[in-house]
N, CA, C and O atoms as a printed pandas DataFrame, in Angstrom:
     atom_number atom_name residue_name chain_id  residue_number  x_coord  y_coord  z_coord
0              1         N          MET        A               1  114.614   92.040  100.947
1              2        CA          MET        A               1  114.064   92.651  101.109
2              3         C          MET        A               1  114.150   92.326  103.083
3              4         O          MET        A               1  114.877   91.377  103.379
4              5         N          LYS        A               2  113.625   92.888  103.996
5              6        CA          LYS        A               2  113.382   92.910  105.281
6              7         C          LYS        A               2  112.503   91.583  105.807
7              8         O          LYS        A               2  112.770   90.572  106.456
8              9         N          ASN        A               3  111.122   92.229  105.072
9             10        CA          ASN        A               3  109.891   91.812  105.451
10            11         C          ASN        A               3  109.077   91.167  103.651
11            12         O          ASN        A               3  109.435   91.628  102.567
12            13         N          HIS        A               4  108.058   90.133  103.813
13            14        CA          HIS        A               4  106.709   90.331  102.771
14            15         C          HIS        A               4  105.717   90.779  103.081
15            16         O          HIS        A               4  104.897   89.892  103.322
16            17         N          GLU        A               5  105.374   91.678  103.197
17            18        CA          GLU        A               5  104.553   92.055  103.979
18            19         C          GLU        A               5  103.431   93.088  102.865
19            20         O          GLU        A               5  103.732   94.187  102.398
20            21         N          VAL        A               6  101.901   92.212  102.617
21            22        CA          VAL        A               6  100.768   92.737  101.861
22            23         C          VAL        A               6  100.420   93.967  102.244
23            24         O          VAL        A               6   99.737   93.932  103.267
24            25         N          LEU        A               7  100.599   94.945  101.870
25            26        CA          LEU        A               7   99.480   96.162  102.673
26            27         C          LEU        A               7   98.345   96.350  101.492
27            28         O          LEU        A               7   98.323   96.981  100.435
28            29         N          ASP        A               8   97.506   95.581  102.113
29            30        CA          ASP        A               8   95.507   95.907  101.714
30            31         C          ASP        A               8   94.428   96.439  102.409
31            32         O          ASP        A               8   93.282   95.990  102.417
32            33         N          LEU        A               9   95.100   97.999  103.339
33            34        CA          LEU        A               9   94.381   99.010  103.712
34            35         C          LEU        A               9   94.746   99.987  103.757
35            36         O          LEU        A               9   95.888  100.253  103.382
36            37         N          ILE        A              10   93.683  101.140  104.365
37            38        CA          ILE        A              10   94.027  102.097  104.404
38            39         C          ILE        A              10   93.662  102.872  105.719
39            40         O          ILE        A              10   92.446  102.873  105.910
40            41         N          GLN        A              11   94.544  103.669  106.877
41            42        CA          GLN        A              11   94.309  103.183  108.101
42            43         C          GLN        A              11   94.597  104.840  108.579
43            44         O          GLN        A              11   95.609  105.288  108.038
44            45         N          GLU        A              12   93.985  105.682  109.365
45            46        CA          GLU        A              12   94.533  106.973  109.787
46            47         C          GLU        A              12   94.925  106.823  111.313
47            48         O          GLU        A              12   94.491  106.197  112.280
48            49         N          ILE        A              13   96.050  107.786  111.032
49            50        CA          ILE        A              13   96.618  107.159  112.878
50            51         C          ILE        A              13   96.494  108.893  113.032
51            52         O          ILE        A              13   96.482  109.798  112.197
52            53         N          THR        A              14   96.402  108.863  114.685
53            54        CA          THR        A              14   95.929  110.510  115.688
54            55         C          THR        A              14   97.657  110.144  116.370
55            56         O          THR        A              14   98.263  109.114  116.662
56            57         N          ARG        A              15   97.870  111.175  116.390
57            58        CA          ARG        A              15   99.917  111.099  117.341
58            59         C          ARG        A              15   99.216  111.790  118.323
59            60         O          ARG        A              15   98.183  112.391  118.027
60            61         N          ASN        A              16   99.560  111.779  119.213
61            62        CA          ASN        A              16   99.189  111.741  120.912
62            63         C          ASN        A              16   99.066  113.619  120.389
63            64         O          ASN        A              16   98.393  114.083  121.309
64            65         N          ASP        A              17   99.249  114.301  119.824
65            66        CA          ASP        A              17   99.609  115.713  119.870
66            67         C          ASP        A              17   98.021  115.697  119.460
67            68         O          ASP        A              17   97.526  116.443  120.305
68            69         N          GLY        A              18   96.948  115.233  118.595
69            70        CA          GLY        A              18   96.124  115.402  117.961
70            71         C          GLY        A              18   96.578  115.340  116.539
71            72         O          GLY        A              18   95.605  115.252  115.790
72            73         N          THR        A              19   97.427  115.352  116.071
73            74        CA          THR        A              19   97.734  115.541  114.341
74            75         C          THR        A              19   97.358  114.018  113.513
75            76         O          THR        A              19   97.762  113.086  114.208
76            77         N          THR        A              20   96.904  113.688  112.628
77            78        CA          THR        A              20   96.753  112.630  112.139
78            79         C          THR        A              20   97.615  112.657  110.596
79            80         O          THR        A              20   98.107  113.568  109.930
80            81         N          TYR        A              21   97.508  111.105  110.414
81            82        CA          TYR        A              21   98.052  110.778  108.958
82            83         C          TYR        A              21   97.532  109.602  108.424
83            84         O          TYR        A              21   96.911  108.782  109.100
84            85         N          MET        A              22   97.791  109.476  107.087
85            86        CA          MET        A              22   97.314  108.157  106.858
86            87         C          MET        A              22   98.427  107.158  106.464
87            88         O          MET        A              22   99.051  107.583  105.492
88            89         N          GLU        A              23   98.653  106.550  106.694
89            90        CA          GLU        A              23   99.042  105.092  106.193
90            91         C          GLU        A              23   98.587  103.693  105.610
91            92         O          GLU        A              23   97.417  103.334  105.750
92            93         N          ILE        A              24   99.383  103.018  105.050
93            94        CA          ILE        A              24   98.593  102.539  104.622
94            95         C          ILE        A              24   99.897  101.496  104.806
95            96         O          ILE        A              24  101.110  101.633  104.643
96            97         N          GLY        A              25   98.499   99.693  105.489
97            98        CA          GLY        A              25   99.237   99.351  106.093
98            99         C          GLY        A              25   98.212   97.472  106.013
99           100         O          GLY        A              25   97.657   97.080  104.987
100          101         N          ASN        A              26   98.230   96.912  106.944
101          102        CA          ASN        A              26   97.712   95.565  106.988
102          103         C          ASN        A              26   97.133   95.231  108.203
103          104         O          ASN        A              26   97.277   96.020  109.137
104          105         N          MET        A              27   96.450   94.119  108.378
105          106        CA          MET        A              27   95.913   93.867  109.257
106          107         C          MET        A              27   96.793   93.779  110.763
107          108         O          MET        A              27   96.290   94.209  111.801
108          109         N          VAL        A              28   97.637   93.400  110.737
109          110        CA          VAL        A              28   98.710   93.292  111.586
110          111         C          VAL        A              28   99.574   94.391  111.908
111          112         O          VAL        A              28  100.527   94.286  112.680
112          113         N          MET        A              29   99.227   95.489  111.292
113          114        CA          MET        A              29  100.030   96.436  111.361
114          115         C          MET        A              29   98.636   97.763  112.092
115          116         O          MET        A              29   98.670   98.986  112.221
116          117         N          ASN        A              30   97.942   97.077  112.298
117          118        CA          ASN        A              30   96.680   97.802  112.652
118          119         C          ASN        A              30   96.539   97.549  113.856
119          120         O          ASN        A              30   96.423   98.429  114.709
120          121         N          GLY        A              31   96.529   96.256  114.105
121          122        CA          GLY        A              31   96.661   95.544  115.924
122          123         C          GLY        A              31   97.789   96.042  116.539
123          124         O          GLY        A              31   97.719   96.266  117.748
124          125         N          ARG        A              32   99.744   96.455  115.410
125          126        CA          ARG        A              32   99.946   96.727  116.635
126          127         C          ARG        A              32  100.269   98.200  116.710
127          128         O          ARG        A              32  101.226   98.748  117.256
128          129         N          ALA        A              33   99.131   98.781  115.957
129          130        CA          ALA        A              33   98.685  100.600  115.902
130          131         C          ALA        A              33   97.532  100.164  117.231
131          132         O          ALA        A              33   97.915  100.538  118.339
132          133         N          GLU        A              34   96.354   99.514  117.200
133          134        CA          GLU        A              34   95.978   99.186  118.174
134          135         C          GLU        A              34   96.382   99.536  119.476
135          136         O          GLU        A              34   96.023  100.431  120.241
136          137         N          LEU        A              35   97.365   98.458  119.571
137          138        CA          LEU        A              35   98.341   97.839  121.032
138          139         C          LEU        A              35   99.196   99.715  121.581
139          140         O          LEU        A              35   99.599  100.145  122.661
140          141         N          ALA        A              36   99.150  100.103  120.671
141          142        CA          ALA        A              36  100.281  101.288  120.424
142          143         C          ALA        A              36   99.082  102.194  121.320
143          144         O          ALA        A              36   99.256  102.769  122.395
144          145         N          ALA        A              37   98.095  102.132  120.680
145          146        CA          ALA        A              37   97.246  103.139  121.460
146          147         C          ALA        A              37   96.942  103.241  122.717
147          148         O          ALA        A              37   96.900  104.253  123.417
148          149         N          GLU        A              38   96.577  101.373  123.169
149          150        CA          GLU        A              38   96.634  101.501  124.290
150          151         C          GLU        A              38   97.821  101.527  125.023
151          152         O          GLU        A              38   97.756  101.357  126.240
152          153         N          ARG        A              39   98.233  101.598  124.813
153          154        CA          ARG        A              39   99.860  101.840  125.527
154          155         C          ARG        A              39  100.696  103.258  125.417
155          156         O          ARG        A              39  101.870  103.559  125.631
156          157         N          LYS        A              40   99.393  104.069  124.930
157          158        CA          LYS        A              40   99.646  105.983  124.871
158          159         C          LYS        A              40  100.432  106.328  124.063
159          160         O          LYS        A              40  100.692  107.526  123.953
160          161         N          PHE        A              41  101.219  105.100  123.029
161          162        CA          PHE        A              41  102.258  105.738  122.523
162          163         C          PHE        A              41  101.173  106.755  121.067
163          164         O          PHE        A              41  101.582  107.915  121.116
164          165         N          ILE        A              42  100.610  106.691  120.503
165          166        CA          ILE        A              42   99.416  107.053  119.744
166          167         C          ILE        A              42   98.312  107.408  120.178
167          168         O          ILE        A              42   97.917  106.778  121.160
168          169         N          LYS        A              43   97.627  108.251  119.767
169          170        CA          LYS        A              43   96.067  108.825  120.187
170          171         C          LYS        A              43   95.600  107.652  119.943
171          172         O          LYS        A              43   95.811  106.844  120.848
172          173         N          GLN        A              44   94.828  107.117  118.700
173          174        CA          GLN        A              44   94.379  106.375  118.112
174          175         C          GLN        A              44   94.700  106.128  116.657
175          176         O          GLN        A              44   95.540  106.761  116.017
176          177         N          VAL        A              45   93.739  104.874  116.071
177          178        CA          VAL        A              45   93.953  104.482  114.850
178          179         C          VAL        A              45   92.557  103.759  114.530
179          180         O          VAL        A              45   91.906  103.051  115.298
180          181         N          ARG        A              46   92.266  104.102  113.242
181          182        CA          ARG        A              46   91.391  103.758  112.206
182          183         C          ARG        A              46   91.281  103.465  111.295
183          184         O          ARG        A              46   91.392  104.187  110.304
184          185         N          ILE        A              47   91.004  102.220  111.310
185          186        CA          ILE        A              47   91.347  101.845  109.415
186          187         C          ILE        A              47   89.670  102.950  108.729
187          188         O          ILE        A              47   88.689  103.410  109.312
188          189         N          LEU        A              48   90.097  102.958  107.383
189          190        CA          LEU        A              48   89.161  103.756  106.628
190          191         C          LEU        A              48   88.733  103.202  105.397
191          192         O          LEU        A              48   87.685  103.517  104.834
192          193         N          GLN        A              49   89.773  102.151  104.877
193          194        CA          GLN        A              49   89.178  101.251  103.841
194          195         C          GLN        A              49   90.442   99.808  104.392
195          196         O          GLN        A              49   91.607   99.677  104.765
196          197         N          LEU        A              50   89.107   98.922  104.081
197          198        CA          LEU        A              50   89.735   97.408  103.581
198          199         C          LEU        A              50   89.597   97.326  102.215
199          200         O          LEU        A              50   88.992   97.946  101.340
200          201         N          ASN        A              51   90.661   95.963  102.321
201          202        CA          ASN        A              51   90.945   96.012  100.808
202          203         C          ASN        A              51   91.298   96.624   99.918
203          204         O          ASN        A              51   90.743   96.434   98.835
204          205         N          ILE        A              52   91.966   97.234   99.990
205          206        CA          ILE        A              52   92.290   98.505   98.810
206          207         C          ILE        A              52   92.947   97.337   97.171
207          208         O          ILE        A              52   93.772   96.424   97.194
208          209         N          PRO        A              53   92.180   97.884   96.004
209          210        CA          PRO        A              53   93.259   97.618   95.202
210          211         C          PRO        A              53   94.641   97.176   95.045
211          212         O          PRO        A              53   95.189   97.850   95.917
212          213         N          HIS        A              54   95.492   96.531   94.538
213          214        CA          HIS        A              54   96.706   96.578   94.377
214          215         C          HIS        A              54   96.997   96.977   93.152
215          216         O          HIS        A              54   97.061   96.315   92.117
216          217         N          SER        A              55   97.181   98.192   93.350
217          218        CA          SER        A              55   97.568   99.201   91.929
218          219         C          SER        A              55   99.064   99.018   92.211
219          220         O          SER        A              55   99.539   98.417   93.174
220          221         N          THR        A              56  100.185  100.038   90.557
221          222        CA          THR        A              56  101.417   99.792   90.576
222          223         C          THR        A              56  101.694  100.938   92.198
223          224         O          THR        A              56  102.519  100.733   93.089
224          225         N          HIS        A              57  100.889  101.861   92.120
225          226        CA          HIS        A              57  101.487  102.863   93.555
226          227         C          HIS        A              57  101.693  102.054   94.900
227          228         O          HIS        A              57  102.562  102.231   95.754
228          229         N          VAL        A              58  100.242  100.726   94.857
229          230        CA          VAL        A              58  100.855  100.172   96.146
230          231         C          VAL        A              58  101.980   99.117   96.201
231          232         O          VAL        A              58  102.838   98.818   97.031
232          233         N          GLU        A              59  101.748   98.832   95.409
233          234        CA          GLU        A              59  103.148   98.042   94.580
234          235         C          GLU        A              59  104.118   98.781   95.129
235          236         O          GLU        A              59  104.210   98.416   96.301
236          237         N          LYS        A              60  104.809   99.539   94.922
237          238        CA          LYS        A              60  106.120  100.530   94.880
238          239         C          LYS        A              60  105.984  100.790   96.005
239          240         O          LYS        A              60  107.068  100.758   96.587
240          241         N          TYR        A              61  104.940  101.113   96.806
241          242        CA          TYR        A              61  104.876  101.687   98.399
242          243         C          TYR        A              61  105.186  100.463   99.367
243          244         O          TYR        A              61  105.765  100.482  100.453
244          245         N          GLN        A              62  104.610   99.339   98.633
245          246        CA          GLN        A              62  104.732   98.025   99.725
246          247         C          GLN        A              62  106.365   98.063   99.529
247          248         O          GLN        A              62  107.238   98.126  100.395
248          249         N          ALA        A              63  106.463   98.013   98.336
249          250        CA          ALA        A              63  108.651   97.807   98.156
250          251         C          ALA        A              63  109.370   98.064   99.106
251          252         O          ALA        A              63  110.196   97.464   99.794
252          253         N          TYR        A              64  108.677   99.643   99.012
253          254        CA          TYR        A              64  109.592  100.698   99.766
254          255         C          TYR        A              64  109.831  100.247  101.814
255          256         O          TYR        A              64  110.698  100.339  102.683
256          257         N          ILE        A              65  108.570   99.820  101.670
257          258        CA          ILE        A              65  107.981   99.752  103.708
258          259         C          ILE        A              65  108.986   98.652  103.451
259          260         O          ILE        A              65  110.146   99.003  103.669
260          261         N          ASN        A              66  108.790   97.162  102.961
261          262        CA          ASN        A              66  109.436   95.800  103.424
262          263         C          ASN        A              66  111.038   96.541  103.126
263          264         O          ASN        A              66  111.938   96.599  103.964
264          265         N          GLU        A              67  111.073   96.838  102.332
265          266        CA          GLU        A              67  113.050   97.115  102.598
266          267         C          GLU        A              67  113.743   97.895  103.571
267          268         O          GLU        A              67  114.871   97.616  103.977
268          269         N          ASN        A              68  112.805   99.251  104.088
269          270        CA          ASN        A              68  112.879   99.673  104.870
270          271         C          ASN        A              68  112.557   99.702  106.206
271          272         O          ASN        A              68  113.077  100.585  106.889
272          273         N          PHE        A              69  111.636   98.741  106.833
273          274        CA          PHE        A              69  110.869   99.010  108.181
274          275         C          PHE        A              69  110.146   97.276  108.034
275          276         O          PHE        A              69  109.833   96.511  107.122
276          277         N          GLU        A              70  110.138   97.285  109.631
277          278        CA          GLU        A              70  109.325   96.077  110.241
278          279         C          GLU        A              70  108.725   96.415  111.070
279          280         O          GLU        A              70  108.984   97.275  111.912
280          281         N          ILE        A              71  107.378   95.454  110.878
281          282        CA          ILE        A              71  106.187   95.630  111.939
282          283         C          ILE        A              71  107.130   95.455  113.060
283          284         O          ILE        A              71  108.108   94.709  113.003
284          285         N          PRO        A              72  106.736   96.311  114.283
285          286        CA          PRO        A              72  107.272   95.750  115.555
286          287         C          PRO        A              72  106.395   94.461  116.295
287          288         O          PRO        A              72  105.205   94.193  116.130
288          289         N          ASP        A              73  107.041   94.011  116.855
289          290        CA          ASP        A              73  106.312   92.849  117.948
290          291         C          ASP        A              73  105.801   93.560  119.008
291          292         O          ASP        A              73  106.044   94.734  119.290
292          293         N          GLU        A              74  104.891   92.582  119.731
293          294        CA          GLU        A              74  104.242   93.152  121.017
294          295         C          GLU        A              74  104.957   93.733  121.985
295          296         O          GLU        A              74  104.548   94.532  122.828
296          297         N          SER        A              75  106.370   93.179  121.795
297          298        CA          SER        A              75  106.743   94.189  123.042
298          299         C          SER        A              75  107.375   95.604  122.616
299          300         O          SER        A              75  108.168   95.984  123.477
300          301         N          MET        A              76  107.315   96.049  122.074
301          302        CA          MET        A              76  107.281   97.162  121.608
302          303         C          MET        A              76  107.012   98.198  122.485
303          304         O          MET        A              76  105.981   98.255  123.155
304          305         N          ASP        A              77  107.954   99.072  122.508
305          306        CA          ASP        A              77  108.163  100.643  124.001
306          307         C          ASP        A              77  107.753  102.000  123.205
307          308         O          ASP        A              77  108.057  103.071  123.730
308          309         N          HIS        A              78  107.131  101.995  122.059
309          310        CA          HIS        A              78  107.263  103.235  121.229
310          311         C          HIS        A              78  106.226  102.933  120.180
311          312         O          HIS        A              78  105.280  102.276  120.613
312          313         N          TRP        A              79  106.185  103.208  119.092
313          314        CA          TRP        A              79  105.639  103.856  117.827
314          315         C          TRP        A              79  106.337  104.575  116.909
315          316         O          TRP        A              79  106.527  105.788  116.995
316          317         N          GLU        A              80  106.751  103.830  115.979
317          318        CA          GLU        A              80  107.649  104.469  114.884
318          319         C          GLU        A              80  107.435  104.618  114.027
319          320         O          GLU        A              80  107.402  103.630  113.293
320          321         N          GLU        A              81  107.192  105.660  113.580
321          322        CA          GLU        A              81  106.358  106.680  112.481
322          323         C          GLU        A              81  107.064  106.173  111.131
323          324         O          GLU        A              81  108.275  106.009  111.278
324          325         N          TRP        A              82  106.586  105.896  109.880
325          326        CA          TRP        A              82  106.790  104.961  109.121
326          327         C          TRP        A              82  107.227  106.410  108.050
327          328         O          TRP        A              82  106.430  106.952  107.285
328          329         N          THR        A              83  108.641  106.810  108.245
329          330        CA          THR        A              83  108.792  108.377  106.867
330          331         C          THR        A              83  108.524  108.137  106.299
331          332         O          THR        A              83  108.118  106.979  106.398
332          333         N          LYS        A              84  108.357  108.789  104.975
333          334        CA          LYS        A              84  108.478  108.433  104.025
334          335         C          LYS        A              84  109.160  109.779  103.093
335          336         O          LYS        A              84  109.039  110.910  103.564
336          337         N          THR        A              85  109.898  109.576  101.715
337          338        CA          THR        A              85  110.562  110.219  100.793
338          339         C          THR        A              85  110.034  110.631  100.246
339          340         O          THR        A              85  109.325  109.685   99.903
340          341         N          PRO        A              86  109.397  112.087   99.337
341          342        CA          PRO        A              86  108.930  112.840   98.633
342          343         C          PRO        A              86  108.194  112.079   97.671
343          344         O          PRO        A              86  107.047  112.466   97.446
344          345         N          GLU        A              87  108.586  111.153   97.106
345          346        CA          GLU        A              87  108.709  110.185   95.924
346          347         C          GLU        A              87  107.386  109.242   96.965
347          348         O          GLU        A              87  106.174  109.202   96.753
348          349         N          MET        A              88  107.997  108.727   97.830
349          350        CA          MET        A              88  106.866  107.593   98.942
350          351         C          MET        A              88  105.975  108.203   98.720
351          352         O          MET        A              88  105.069  107.915   97.938
352          353         N          GLN        A              89  106.153  109.768   99.799
353          354        CA          GLN        A              89  104.976  110.097   99.909
354          355         C          GLN        A              89  103.963  110.528   98.068
355          356         O          GLN        A              89  103.272  109.953   97.227
356          357         N          ALA        A              90  104.198  111.075   98.186
357          358        CA          ALA        A              90  103.798  110.948   96.189
358          359         C          ALA        A              90  102.782  109.857   95.890
359          360         O          ALA        A              90  101.661  110.049   95.420
360          361         N          GLU        A              91  103.366  108.582   96.252
361          362        CA          GLU        A              91  102.691  107.383   95.872
362          363         C          GLU        A              91  101.740  107.257   96.968
363          364         O          GLU        A              91  100.596  107.441   96.550
364          365         N          VAL        A              92  101.783  107.042   98.061
365          366        CA          VAL        A              92  100.761  107.585   99.183
366          367         C          VAL        A              92   99.776  108.409   98.548
367          368         O          VAL        A              92   98.929  107.843   97.857
368          369         N          ASP        A              93   99.754  109.450   98.652
369          370        CA          ASP        A              93   98.981  110.567   98.008
370          371         C          ASP        A              93   98.136  109.810   96.453
371          372         O          ASP        A              93   96.947  109.963   96.173
372          373         N          GLN        A              94   98.769  109.311   95.950
373          374        CA          GLN        A              94   98.200  108.439   94.563
374          375         C          GLN        A              94   97.310  106.789   94.953
375          376         O          GLN        A              94   96.679  106.172   94.095
376          377         N          ILE        A              95   97.453  106.353   96.331
377          378        CA          ILE        A              95   96.892  105.306   96.623
378          379         C          ILE        A              95   95.497  105.837   96.886
379          380         O          ILE        A              95   94.480  105.333   96.409
380          381         N          LEU        A              96   95.535  107.028   97.782
381          382        CA          LEU        A              96   94.339  107.649   98.841
382          383         C          LEU        A              96   93.851  108.405   97.740
383          384         O          LEU        A              96   92.744  107.876   97.638
384          385         N          LYS        A              97   93.888  109.323   96.782
385          386        CA          LYS        A              97   93.799  109.358   95.725
386          387         C          LYS        A              97   92.474  108.545   95.006
387          388         O          LYS        A              97   91.267  108.772   94.927
388          389         N          GLU        A              98   93.528  107.315   94.460
389          390        CA          GLU        A              98   92.616  105.995   94.112
390          391         C          GLU        A              98   91.597  105.347   94.863
391          392         O          GLU        A              98   90.632  104.774   94.357
392          393         N          ASN        A              99   91.747  105.412   95.657
393          394        CA          ASN        A              99   90.457  105.487   96.607
394          395         C          ASN        A              99   89.499  106.473   96.937
395          396         O          ASN        A              99   88.341  106.093   97.107
396          397         N          HIS        A             100   89.786  107.733   97.063
397          398        CA          HIS        A             100   88.634  108.600   97.373
398          399         C          HIS        A             100   89.014  108.890   98.562
399          400         O          HIS        A             100   87.959  109.206   99.113
400          401         N          ILE        A             101   89.845  108.988   99.319
401          402        CA          ILE        A             101   90.381  109.219  100.715
402          403         C          ILE        A             101   90.921  110.394  100.406
403          404         O          ILE        A             101   91.459  110.414   99.299
404          405         N          GLY        A             102   90.963  111.664  101.200
405          406        CA          GLY        A             102   91.292  112.971  101.450
406          407         C          GLY        A             102   91.430  113.971  100.651
407          408         O          GLY        A             102   91.735  115.078  101.095
């Protein structure tokens, strides 16, 4: 695995075109999203829920993220949206459902 990030929060990210998407992240990733908003790479980010339970759905999505993506450092020059396979989107949908979001 590339990383060992623990995902423990749900955030809503607003793209510059005004559309939104939900992401499972952590405080480091949220900080990077805040920085991306300051740099106008995205419009805004807001935390919807902290300390989500570490369900099997979170474990599967976390493994996928750690294998396929890296949290950017502070020198980032764009915002990389974590793309999801249909299977991983289904995992995210289940995480949102478990946490009564969406």
